[in-house]
Amino acid sequence: MPVPTRNQLILLLISVVVFPCFSQNAVWPTDASTILTSTFGEYRFNHLHGGIDVKTWGHSGYKALAIDSGWVERIAVSPFGYGRVVYFRTRTNLTAVYAHLSRFAPSIEARVKAEQKRLVRFAVDMSFPPGLLPFRKGEILAYTGSSGGTGAPHLHFELRDENEKMINPLALGYSIEDNLAPLLSWLSVTPLCAGSHVDGEFTAKRFRLIKTKSKSYRLAGEVTCWGDVGLSLSGFDMVNGCPNRLGLYRVRLHVDGAEVFKMECQSFPLEQIREIDMHTECRLNRHGLGVFHKLYKEVENTLTFHEPDLPGAGMICSPGGNGVVKPGSVTLAPGGHDIRIEASDYSGNTAVITGTVRMVPMAEAVGRVQFPGNGWTGGVPGKIRVPRMEFEKQIIDATLVARLKFDVPVSEIPRIAVRVNGRPFGFIPLVPKSTREFIGQMLLLPSVDGVLVTEVRFLPEAGWEQCVSDTMRIFHVSRETGGVMASADGACEVVFPPGSVYKSIWGTVKTEADSRTNPGRLGKIYSVMPDDFPLKNKIQVLIDASSLAGNGDRAAVFAKRLGAFSFQGAQRRGKSVTAWLGALMPVTLARDTIQPAIARVRPGQGKHVRGKNAMLSVRFYDGQTGTPDEDHYTVLLDSTRLVMEYNPLSHTAFCVPDEPLARGRHRLDVVVRDRVGNTASAQRTFFVD
């Protein structure tokens, strides 16, 4: 009898612990295909993907099947999110979630219709006691679709246990045709504390991966670093029969032959679904450099699919450290160290990366620079001038990073003194990269909150010492107590409630002039800088509307994402308009005085239709504050309100009356209202033959 492999034993243990008494002969959730278009734990803009997506070939109407015997415990219908969704409880107390459906099985559909008619609403949410809506394994629960504004039709399928832990559905033992290994592209190395560097820089650096064989890669060049650093991997997986780029299931990091970190997307509690920025590098993603999976576990990271489950797991540290205890980190002596990264999909196809990390202190990494001293005449005699200086300041986590660039050499290393609220705070120690370029870093403390003045002193090739100062307003926000940032003109406040950030952060509010193409705006755009740190919970923005026409009547907060401004909120608090944001984005204020557009009403004016299966529809659109739900539109048929389904992609509300329309004259009355009260209406008279 063959001895089980380690992986087989792990899968057996999972089946016993996670799925007690559950049949491993679970029915696949649809007859559409067994091809995945998205996998469990993938990156989404503000959350982890909590299930798998199954390909339905661009069509709706395939069967959604009960994976085991059980009962329907919840049904929800909405124009957004999951759209039409079934929550099905199996006999072993697992909940299977089927989302983006086109319609339900008849016994479910009848109850949904009755509830919609009772509430006179399309959006409903219903729960049922055990046994009221039973289904046997393999029976049809619903039919696949694209509801919820998802775009392309597909089946989104989730699995949860009785404690609302989200489980990778493939753990049920499903067989997926997949012999393709992950494709990998970049490795990133990120400094994680003050004094850390990568190749002589205090910011993250990407390294290209060079493919050497079908499943093997090597690091392009050698990584030179010091302090505490973390590796991150950019890549994707694919399965047979589908061009979609899928997420990685398992990644292992080995240093000098020993495994120091493992990420395995097997399960996570539902309350952690928003912690995507603990799983991926937020800063790289925000700057458009790609999605990078962290191969280390920050102290604030509570995700449960990283091993070892210790603060600092996978971090690479130099001897001495920075005083913060990180029991899961690995300390490397100066010199070269081998790294090996294995990236796998659920079927076990694996790609391997090899490379070298060299631990080198900052001073050695940038080399030695000789300075001539004041009084030298390296320039053209008689044309000696003061060098032109570029001074860049950047807040990165809990540090202030400075970079000086001169157009001609200076005589010695410049000095940067820092004052906070008029009091001396310290100096930013500079490291020369050449006689024209210098970088430095200063650790920020909670006391750094207020007016920060940086004073740069440098010596030109000849002459007197030069002094240039710069002022900025800097704010400290604590994880425990939160904080407030404000713009220099006082018109914008950003409120960080307690628990809204993962760790203490420092920042400022930048103000920019708005585009002239948006005459309704206040004239300024406000941005929290830096704008690339993750948020744990929402923050509040308040913008003074008193300078707008009409004292800000019908004003709303808009935020810029992917190049366009979109509505965020329009609540009033005194003179300000406020909104809640789930991510850091540039914000501005606009006054919306444009009524929604009603583009089409069917049947049209004077049209003749048949009473049986008559389709009634209204297409409307508002490009400013929007019409988000059925509380913002009303369609009356002969003075009786209709239950209208809304498709957010086509901006169309539609229905087919349950009973054939009576012969004769009928009237449709349509009222559409946007979020700030602008209203449009239309009436159409039609006839049924």
XYZ file of C-alpha atoms in Angstrom:
689
model
C 0.000 0.000 0.000
C 1.550 3.363 -1.033
C 2.418 5.878 1.690
C 0.433 9.171 1.401
C 2.444 12.227 0.421
C 2.696 15.292 2.663
C 0.239 17.244 0.454
C -2.253 14.374 0.504
C -2.080 14.254 4.302
C -2.663 18.030 4.487
C -5.734 17.788 2.239
C -7.041 14.895 4.322
C -6.607 16.929 7.505
C -8.429 19.889 5.935
C -11.334 17.665 4.907
C -11.634 16.318 8.468
C -11.225 19.610 10.334
C -12.927 22.059 7.980
C -15.538 19.799 6.452
C -16.549 17.224 9.097
C -18.861 14.523 7.714
C -19.034 16.348 4.370
C -19.148 14.188 1.278
C -16.177 14.819 -0.981
C -18.522 14.011 -3.869
C -19.955 17.514 -3.818
C -21.799 18.543 -6.974
C -20.087 21.249 -9.020
C -22.240 24.397 -8.597
C -23.224 24.824 -12.267
C -23.583 22.939 -15.537
C -22.033 25.864 -17.464
C -18.396 24.726 -17.243
C -15.644 23.805 -14.804
C -13.428 26.653 -16.027
C -12.485 29.375 -13.552
C -12.317 33.043 -14.505
C -11.363 34.197 -10.970
C -9.940 32.387 -7.964
C -10.279 32.614 -4.203
C -8.347 35.412 -2.455
C -7.621 37.424 -5.605
C -6.992 41.168 -5.464
C -9.942 43.521 -5.784
C -9.787 47.307 -5.380
C -11.038 47.296 -1.791
C -11.352 43.633 -0.776
C -10.192 40.056 -1.197
C -12.182 37.977 -3.662
C -14.168 35.698 -1.374
C -15.030 32.925 -3.854
C -14.461 31.567 -7.324
C -15.970 32.741 -10.608
C -17.090 30.072 -13.082
C -17.149 30.701 -16.823
C -20.619 30.740 -18.447
C -19.425 31.521 -21.971
C -20.871 35.042 -22.021
C -24.431 33.759 -21.631
C -27.050 33.633 -18.881
C -29.420 30.811 -17.998
C -27.163 27.912 -17.029
C -28.230 25.897 -13.991
C -26.999 26.773 -10.509
C -27.058 23.458 -8.634
C -27.231 22.531 -4.957
C -23.786 21.136 -4.113
C -25.329 18.940 -1.396
C -28.706 18.404 0.236
C -29.884 21.256 2.439
C -32.138 24.292 2.447
C -32.254 27.914 1.302
C -31.599 30.163 4.290
C -31.494 33.560 2.569
C -32.389 35.245 -0.712
C -31.412 38.785 -1.704
C -32.143 40.857 -4.796
C -30.390 44.128 -5.630
C -29.331 46.108 -8.716
C -25.805 46.197 -7.275
C -23.258 43.954 -5.543
C -24.279 40.299 -5.696
C -27.438 41.086 -7.669
C -29.705 38.071 -7.288
C -28.088 35.775 -4.724
C -28.934 32.521 -2.949
C -27.479 31.503 0.423
C -27.833 27.713 0.659
C -27.141 25.843 3.930
C -25.927 22.284 3.427
C -26.712 19.391 5.753
C -23.168 19.713 7.170
C -23.719 23.349 8.172
C -21.770 24.976 5.341
C -23.241 27.936 3.461
C -22.887 27.986 -0.323
C -23.410 31.398 -1.939
C -24.517 31.704 -5.584
C -24.365 35.301 -6.920
C -25.156 37.356 -10.063
C -28.090 35.051 -10.932
C -30.656 35.792 -13.641
C -33.614 34.108 -11.916
C -34.439 31.628 -9.161
C -36.022 28.187 -9.102
C -39.869 28.457 -9.244
C -40.428 27.807 -5.516
C -37.976 30.605 -4.654
C -39.066 32.948 -7.446
C -42.675 32.865 -6.237
C -41.682 34.009 -2.746
C -39.468 36.759 -4.118
C -42.247 38.054 -6.380
C -44.706 38.062 -3.486
C -42.291 40.019 -1.272
C -41.555 42.539 -4.031
C -45.271 43.035 -4.571
C -45.880 43.462 -0.838
C -43.094 46.031 -0.420
C -43.552 47.569 -3.896
C -39.773 47.338 -4.280
C -37.433 45.414 -6.529
C -34.655 45.134 -3.923
C -35.583 42.619 -1.205
C -33.701 40.552 1.379
C -35.426 37.492 2.864
C -34.369 34.865 5.422
C -36.005 31.454 5.923
C -36.036 28.892 8.745
C -34.460 25.445 8.210
C -36.597 23.091 6.153
C -38.959 25.660 4.630
C -37.188 25.611 1.238
C -35.375 22.237 1.046
C -33.366 21.087 -1.977
C -31.661 17.797 -2.675
C -28.102 17.507 -3.952
C -27.975 18.365 -7.655
C -31.358 20.128 -7.785
C -31.674 23.484 -9.531
C -31.558 26.451 -7.166
C -31.392 29.196 -9.769
C -29.944 30.155 -13.144
C -26.696 31.992 -13.871
C -26.640 35.580 -15.088
C -25.013 38.990 -14.714
C -27.218 40.769 -12.157
C -25.665 43.313 -9.822
C -24.084 45.310 -12.629
C -21.291 42.766 -12.994
C -20.986 43.073 -16.765
C -20.047 39.725 -18.327
C -22.283 36.830 -17.191
C -20.662 34.330 -14.820
C -21.377 32.460 -11.603
C -19.763 33.793 -8.431
C -19.640 30.928 -5.906
C -18.599 31.123 -2.254
C -18.350 28.699 0.642
C -18.585 29.688 4.327
C -18.606 27.737 7.561
C -20.924 28.301 10.538
C -18.539 30.954 11.922
C -18.622 32.998 8.698
C -15.140 31.908 7.712
C -14.763 32.087 3.927
C -13.313 28.870 2.501
C -11.720 28.199 -0.861
C -14.450 26.193 -2.658
C -11.817 24.052 -4.384
C -11.125 22.494 -0.973
C -14.288 20.425 -1.512
C -12.219 18.210 -3.764
C -13.354 19.559 -7.135
C -11.204 18.606 -10.103
C -10.100 21.483 -12.357
C -8.277 20.897 -15.641
C -5.095 22.854 -15.143
C -1.542 21.995 -16.174
C -0.310 25.595 -16.509
C 2.203 26.973 -14.005
C 1.940 30.585 -12.753
C 3.611 33.303 -14.821
C 5.816 35.653 -12.808
C 7.128 39.089 -13.745
C 8.570 41.197 -10.904
C 10.021 40.939 -7.428
C 9.810 44.038 -5.246
C 11.931 44.831 -2.188
C 10.510 47.368 0.285
C 12.359 49.117 3.160
C 10.189 48.699 6.258
C 11.726 51.016 8.861
C 13.951 54.034 9.282
C 17.535 53.304 8.286
C 16.594 50.547 5.827
C 17.553 50.819 2.184
C 17.351 48.951 -1.109
C 20.168 49.637 -3.563
C 20.932 52.881 -1.728
C 17.316 54.147 -1.754
C 14.699 54.452 0.978
C 11.822 53.500 -1.342
C 10.709 50.165 -2.773
C 12.470 48.912 -5.884
C 11.273 46.394 -8.470
C 13.532 43.749 -9.994
C 12.702 42.060 -13.268
C 12.380 38.265 -13.313
C 14.067 36.534 -16.241
C 12.581 33.271 -17.418
C 15.216 30.564 -17.820
C 12.986 27.523 -18.365
C 9.250 26.902 -18.697
C 8.758 27.058 -14.929
C 12.001 28.664 -13.718
C 13.043 32.296 -13.227
C 16.092 34.101 -11.954
C 16.370 37.547 -10.456
C 17.776 40.130 -12.850
C 20.710 41.408 -10.843
C 21.599 41.233 -7.201
C 19.510 42.882 -4.480
C 21.571 45.064 -2.135
C 19.803 46.044 1.072
C 20.110 46.712 4.803
C 17.825 47.140 7.802
C 14.345 45.581 7.707
C 13.030 44.793 4.225
C 10.152 42.799 2.775
C 9.891 40.950 -0.533
C 6.764 41.041 -2.705
C 5.898 39.079 -5.829
C 3.962 40.130 -8.919
C 2.537 37.360 -11.074
C -0.613 35.520 -12.052
C -1.955 32.073 -12.817
C -3.969 30.663 -15.713
C -6.069 27.547 -16.260
C -6.760 25.551 -19.381
C -9.431 26.993 -21.644
C -9.493 30.543 -20.251
C -7.419 33.673 -21.043
C -8.153 35.311 -17.656
C -5.320 36.153 -15.299
C -5.994 34.438 -11.990
C -4.571 34.898 -8.518
C -1.762 32.870 -6.976
C -2.832 30.197 -4.490
C 0.376 29.425 -2.615
C 3.755 31.216 -2.397
C 6.721 30.000 -0.347
C 9.840 32.036 0.464
C 13.109 30.247 1.308
C 16.258 32.022 2.489
C 19.500 30.063 2.535
C 17.525 26.834 2.115
C 15.060 27.369 4.992
C 11.377 28.239 4.513
C 10.702 31.548 6.278
C 7.227 32.439 4.949
C 4.218 30.847 3.261
C 1.051 32.389 1.870
C -1.778 29.957 1.100
C -5.253 31.213 0.100
C -7.290 28.499 1.819
C -9.616 30.489 4.112
C -10.092 33.725 6.032
C -12.809 35.176 8.313
C -15.425 37.319 6.574
C -14.523 40.325 8.739
C -11.030 40.336 7.181
C -12.264 40.624 3.594
C -11.384 44.353 3.443
C -7.764 43.813 4.514
C -6.500 43.521 0.955
C -3.772 46.103 1.612
C -2.246 43.862 4.268
C -1.975 41.140 1.612
C -0.624 43.322 -1.217
C 1.745 46.295 -1.481
C -0.590 49.297 -1.329
C 2.057 51.834 -2.333
C 3.136 50.044 -5.516
C -0.450 49.435 -6.526
C -1.515 53.055 -5.974
C 1.321 54.229 -8.216
C 0.248 51.913 -11.040
C 3.222 49.561 -10.736
C 1.137 46.399 -10.389
C -0.317 44.086 -7.756
C 2.433 42.631 -5.546
C 1.726 39.874 -2.992
C 3.624 40.464 0.227
C 5.977 37.693 1.272
C 6.098 39.002 4.827
C 3.626 39.668 7.632
C 3.519 43.141 9.146
C 2.828 43.560 12.845
C -0.630 44.995 12.056
C -1.558 42.126 9.714
C -4.279 39.853 11.166
C -4.908 37.746 8.051
C -4.960 34.040 8.814
C -3.493 32.526 5.641
C 0.109 33.584 6.267
C 2.627 31.300 8.010
C 4.213 31.475 10.426
C 1.454 33.452 12.149
C 3.962 35.726 13.880
C 4.644 39.480 13.646
C 7.369 40.078 11.086
C 7.147 36.624 9.492
C 9.193 36.637 6.292
C 10.884 39.988 6.981
C 14.581 40.087 6.202
C 16.569 42.011 8.803
C 20.158 43.039 9.279
C 21.953 42.506 12.608
C 20.985 44.947 15.347
C 17.482 45.765 14.064
C 15.579 48.930 15.000
C 14.401 47.919 18.470
C 10.995 46.582 17.395
C 10.427 42.937 18.290
C 9.560 40.853 15.201
C 9.656 37.215 16.296
C 8.873 35.851 12.823
C 11.658 37.685 10.986
C 14.950 36.258 9.790
C 18.244 38.041 10.569
C 20.934 37.866 7.901
C 24.609 38.595 8.394
C 26.410 40.992 6.041
C 27.120 39.394 2.673
C 25.244 37.375 0.081
C 22.286 35.058 0.784
C 20.343 32.761 -1.529
C 16.607 33.194 -1.951
C 14.162 30.779 -3.529
C 10.477 31.529 -4.150
C 7.944 28.886 -5.169
C 4.603 30.104 -6.598
C 1.889 27.463 -7.066
C -1.738 27.150 -8.158
C -4.315 24.905 -6.518
C -3.502 22.039 -8.870
C 0.124 22.039 -7.731
C 1.697 23.573 -10.849
C 4.718 25.494 -9.558
C 7.067 28.186 -10.846
C 10.406 28.786 -9.083
C 12.503 31.955 -8.668
C 16.124 31.970 -7.546
C 18.362 34.928 -6.744
C 20.696 36.600 -4.271
C 20.137 39.177 -1.544
C 23.264 40.932 -0.319
C 23.158 42.671 3.059
C 25.249 45.853 2.787
C 25.099 48.963 5.036
C 23.969 52.194 3.399
C 27.379 53.860 3.437
C 28.936 50.948 1.560
C 26.026 50.671 -0.872
C 26.356 54.257 -2.146
C 30.174 54.264 -2.181
C 32.653 56.900 -1.087
C 32.448 60.464 -2.400
C 35.363 62.919 -2.199
C 34.568 66.637 -1.725
C 37.069 69.351 -2.790
C 36.208 71.830 -0.020
C 35.265 75.490 -0.201
C 37.438 77.678 -2.374
C 38.130 75.246 -5.180
C 37.859 76.598 -8.728
C 36.565 73.645 -10.668
C 34.171 75.895 -12.502
C 34.966 78.498 -15.152
C 37.009 81.352 -13.538
C 35.047 84.551 -13.265
C 31.711 82.768 -13.745
C 31.330 81.162 -10.343
C 27.666 81.110 -9.285
C 25.439 79.698 -6.591
C 24.262 76.181 -7.527
C 20.612 75.688 -8.359
C 19.083 73.256 -5.904
C 16.109 70.878 -6.138
C 14.737 69.891 -2.733
C 12.273 66.998 -2.575
C 10.552 65.918 0.627
C 8.521 62.726 0.858
C 6.721 61.148 3.796
C 7.078 57.355 3.752
C 5.422 55.574 6.649
C 6.992 57.028 9.829
C 9.914 58.776 8.107
C 10.605 62.010 6.281
C 12.813 61.346 3.253
C 14.794 64.233 1.750
C 16.592 64.410 -1.593
C 18.852 67.259 -2.693
C 20.047 67.733 -6.269
C 22.422 70.476 -7.479
C 23.235 71.417 -11.051
C 26.949 71.747 -10.156
C 29.048 70.115 -7.409
C 29.017 71.521 -3.890
C 32.019 71.673 -1.603
C 30.797 69.454 1.243
C 27.797 67.477 2.459
C 24.874 69.890 3.041
C 23.047 70.055 6.364
C 19.277 69.983 6.903
C 17.963 71.275 10.224
C 14.346 70.673 11.211
C 12.116 72.785 13.436
C 8.587 71.840 14.541
C 6.282 74.651 15.708
C 9.266 76.950 16.067
C 11.329 74.572 18.212
C 14.449 72.698 17.054
C 13.672 69.049 16.373
C 16.876 67.688 14.890
C 18.768 67.112 11.661
C 18.219 64.922 8.616
C 21.514 63.047 8.145
C 22.447 63.047 4.470
C 24.281 60.389 2.482
C 26.108 61.560 -0.674
C 25.385 59.664 -3.874
C 27.683 62.128 -5.676
C 28.903 65.675 -5.151
C 25.604 66.827 -6.693
C 23.036 64.473 -5.126
C 22.225 63.612 -1.509
C 19.525 61.599 0.248
C 18.533 61.472 3.891
C 15.902 60.150 6.228
C 14.511 61.244 9.587
C 12.270 59.246 11.923
C 8.992 61.007 12.699
C 7.567 61.016 16.226
C 4.019 61.754 17.474
C 5.279 65.190 18.532
C 5.843 66.050 14.853
C 2.440 67.665 14.384
C 2.211 71.253 13.227
C 4.388 73.619 11.200
C 7.535 71.839 10.033
C 10.396 73.984 8.741
C 13.387 72.448 6.960
C 16.488 74.624 6.579
C 19.132 73.526 4.049
C 22.661 74.918 4.325
C 25.312 74.211 1.688
C 28.637 75.550 0.422
C 29.134 76.349 -3.276
C 32.531 75.863 -4.927
C 33.558 79.300 -3.680
C 31.928 81.951 -1.547
C 29.668 82.050 1.459
C 27.419 79.367 2.893
C 23.930 79.406 1.380
C 20.674 78.810 3.283
C 17.300 77.780 1.837
C 14.266 77.053 3.992
C 10.926 75.419 3.289
C 7.728 75.186 5.344
C 4.951 72.613 5.374
C 2.019 71.787 7.658
C 2.289 68.197 8.821
C -0.298 66.184 10.770
C 0.023 63.052 12.893
C -2.771 60.438 12.933
C -2.731 57.671 15.524
C -4.206 54.219 15.045
C -5.730 54.374 18.522
C -7.070 57.942 18.648
C -7.260 58.993 14.991
C -6.665 62.595 13.996
C -7.557 65.471 11.674
C -5.731 66.930 8.669
C -6.640 70.337 7.228
C -5.824 72.269 4.071
C -3.800 75.483 4.262
C -6.847 77.585 3.271
C -8.956 75.974 6.006
C -11.671 74.947 3.553
C -11.065 71.181 3.728
C -10.789 68.858 6.710
C -10.051 65.133 6.602
C -11.130 63.312 9.745
C -9.506 59.988 10.620
C -11.668 58.251 13.279
C -9.981 55.899 15.781
C -9.105 52.612 14.085
C -9.208 54.025 10.545
C -5.481 53.417 9.912
C -3.418 50.295 10.532
C -0.556 52.212 12.141
C 0.398 55.784 12.942
C 0.812 57.938 9.855
C 1.942 61.478 9.047
C 0.742 63.591 6.180
C -0.361 66.914 4.802
C -3.204 68.204 2.620
C -2.185 69.407 -0.840
C -4.298 72.022 -2.621
C -4.520 72.336 -6.402
C -6.520 74.546 -8.742
C -9.427 72.767 -10.379
C -9.925 72.437 -14.130
C -11.771 75.262 -15.886
C -13.887 72.635 -17.615
C -15.742 72.124 -14.325
C -17.292 75.545 -13.597
C -19.508 74.168 -10.825
C -16.581 73.183 -8.654
C -15.245 75.191 -5.766
C -12.076 75.775 -7.746
C -9.748 73.596 -5.683
C -8.877 69.921 -5.396
C -7.661 68.576 -2.054
C -5.453 65.524 -1.613
C -3.977 63.858 1.445
C -0.266 63.354 0.852
C 1.130 60.797 0.859
C -1.880 59.155 -0.770
C -0.495 55.612 -0.854
C -0.946 54.287 2.690
C -3.782 51.822 3.379
C -6.961 52.597 5.289
C -8.500 50.067 7.646
C -11.844 51.878 7.893
C -13.483 54.847 6.219
C -12.435 58.449 6.742
C -14.582 61.598 6.557
C -14.008 64.594 4.283
C -15.595 67.993 4.980
C -15.357 70.861 2.463
C -16.603 74.380 3.134
C -19.369 75.279 0.665
C -19.928 78.888 1.744
C -18.092 80.308 -1.277
C -20.276 78.434 -3.763
C -23.226 80.109 -5.446
C -26.373 79.777 -3.382
C -24.228 79.091 -0.279
C -23.523 75.585 -1.532
C -27.132 74.578 -2.139
C -27.211 71.192 -3.929
C -23.450 70.804 -3.510
C -21.748 67.413 -3.255
C -18.296 65.964 -2.651
C -16.675 64.271 -5.635
C -13.529 62.120 -5.616
C -11.136 61.371 -8.477
C -10.386 57.768 -9.346
C -9.124 56.337 -12.644
C -9.029 59.840 -14.109
C -12.665 60.801 -13.466
C -14.593 62.423 -10.630
C -17.498 60.518 -9.075
C -20.048 61.371 -6.392
C -19.147 60.485 -2.798
C -21.627 62.294 -0.547
C -23.802 65.362 -0.057
C -24.637 65.523 3.635
C -24.468 68.956 5.238
C -22.702 69.779 8.507
C -22.967 73.506 9.142
C -21.241 75.294 6.245
C -19.561 72.108 5.036
C -20.557 69.275 2.735
C -19.306 65.895 3.930
C -18.648 62.413 2.570
C -17.044 59.153 3.734
C -14.198 57.613 1.722
C -12.873 54.059 1.787
C -9.614 55.009 0.045
C -7.405 58.087 -0.287
C -8.459 60.047 -3.371
C -8.343 63.696 -4.516
C -11.627 65.406 -3.584
C -13.438 68.538 -4.647
C -16.835 70.173 -4.307
C -19.399 70.695 -7.045
C -22.863 72.220 -7.194
C -25.219 70.005 -9.159
C -28.084 71.991 -10.695
C -28.659 69.732 -13.716
C -31.758 67.551 -13.650
C -31.513 63.880 -14.657
C -32.097 63.001 -18.299
C -34.987 60.683 -19.174
C -33.748 59.321 -22.490
C -36.472 56.852 -23.384
C -39.853 55.621 -22.165
C -41.407 52.505 -23.659
C -44.099 52.126 -24.890
C -43.680 55.522 -26.486
C -46.310 58.220 -26.774
C -49.379 56.972 -28.693
C -47.926 53.510 -29.303
C -50.139 50.402 -29.617
C -48.980 47.195 -27.930
C -50.279 43.779 -27.021
C -51.349 43.369 -23.429
C -49.656 39.998 -22.932
C -45.961 40.135 -22.013
C -45.813 43.892 -22.627
C -42.356 45.228 -21.712
C -42.388 48.555 -19.880
C -39.049 50.340 -19.573
C -37.471 53.680 -18.787
C -33.919 54.701 -19.611
C -32.588 57.577 -17.509
C -29.198 58.927 -16.584
C -27.614 61.498 -14.297
C -23.952 62.309 -14.872
C -23.467 64.363 -11.715
C -24.669 63.048 -8.349
C -26.502 60.062 -9.850
C -29.687 58.070 -9.220
C -28.424 55.090 -7.191
C -31.552 53.105 -6.287
C -35.323 52.838 -6.608
C -35.830 55.464 -3.921
C -34.710 57.887 -6.635
C -37.092 56.833 -9.390
C -40.814 56.110 -9.548
C -42.787 54.637 -12.430
C -46.583 54.639 -12.180
C -48.876 52.672 -14.461
C -52.333 54.227 -14.280
C -51.450 55.683 -10.840
C -50.163 52.342 -9.494
C -46.446 52.092 -8.727
C -44.580 49.396 -10.646
C -41.826 47.145 -9.313
C -39.057 47.908 -11.797
C -35.757 46.057 -12.071
C -32.828 48.407 -12.630
C -29.761 47.627 -14.760
C -26.976 50.060 -13.734
C -24.919 49.316 -16.847
C -27.649 50.314 -19.303
C -29.263 52.836 -16.897
C -32.601 51.171 -17.590
C -35.510 50.245 -15.313
C -37.858 47.636 -16.767
C -40.590 45.131 -15.956
C -43.177 42.856 -17.502
C -46.485 43.084 -15.601
C -47.540 39.806 -13.966
C -51.019 40.085 -15.527
C -51.793 41.014 -19.164
C -52.713 44.680 -19.530
C -56.368 45.436 -20.174
C -57.379 46.740 -23.550
C -57.614 50.445 -24.044
C -55.743 53.548 -22.955
C -52.936 53.472 -20.338
C -50.593 56.080 -18.907
C -47.020 55.884 -17.611
C -45.786 58.576 -15.206
C -42.047 58.700 -14.556
C -40.270 60.751 -11.895
C -36.469 60.613 -11.491
C -34.594 62.444 -8.718
C -30.825 62.708 -8.211
C -29.029 62.690 -4.852
C -29.307 66.459 -4.297
C -32.960 66.845 -5.298
C -32.909 67.758 -8.996
C -36.000 66.148 -10.513
C -37.142 65.194 -14.004
C -40.503 63.789 -15.050
C -42.169 62.363 -18.138
C -45.590 61.067 -19.116
C -46.526 58.692 -21.915
C -49.926 57.523 -23.069
C -50.158 54.212 -24.932
C -52.839 51.787 -26.032
C -53.321 48.049 -25.646
C -55.038 46.335 -28.562
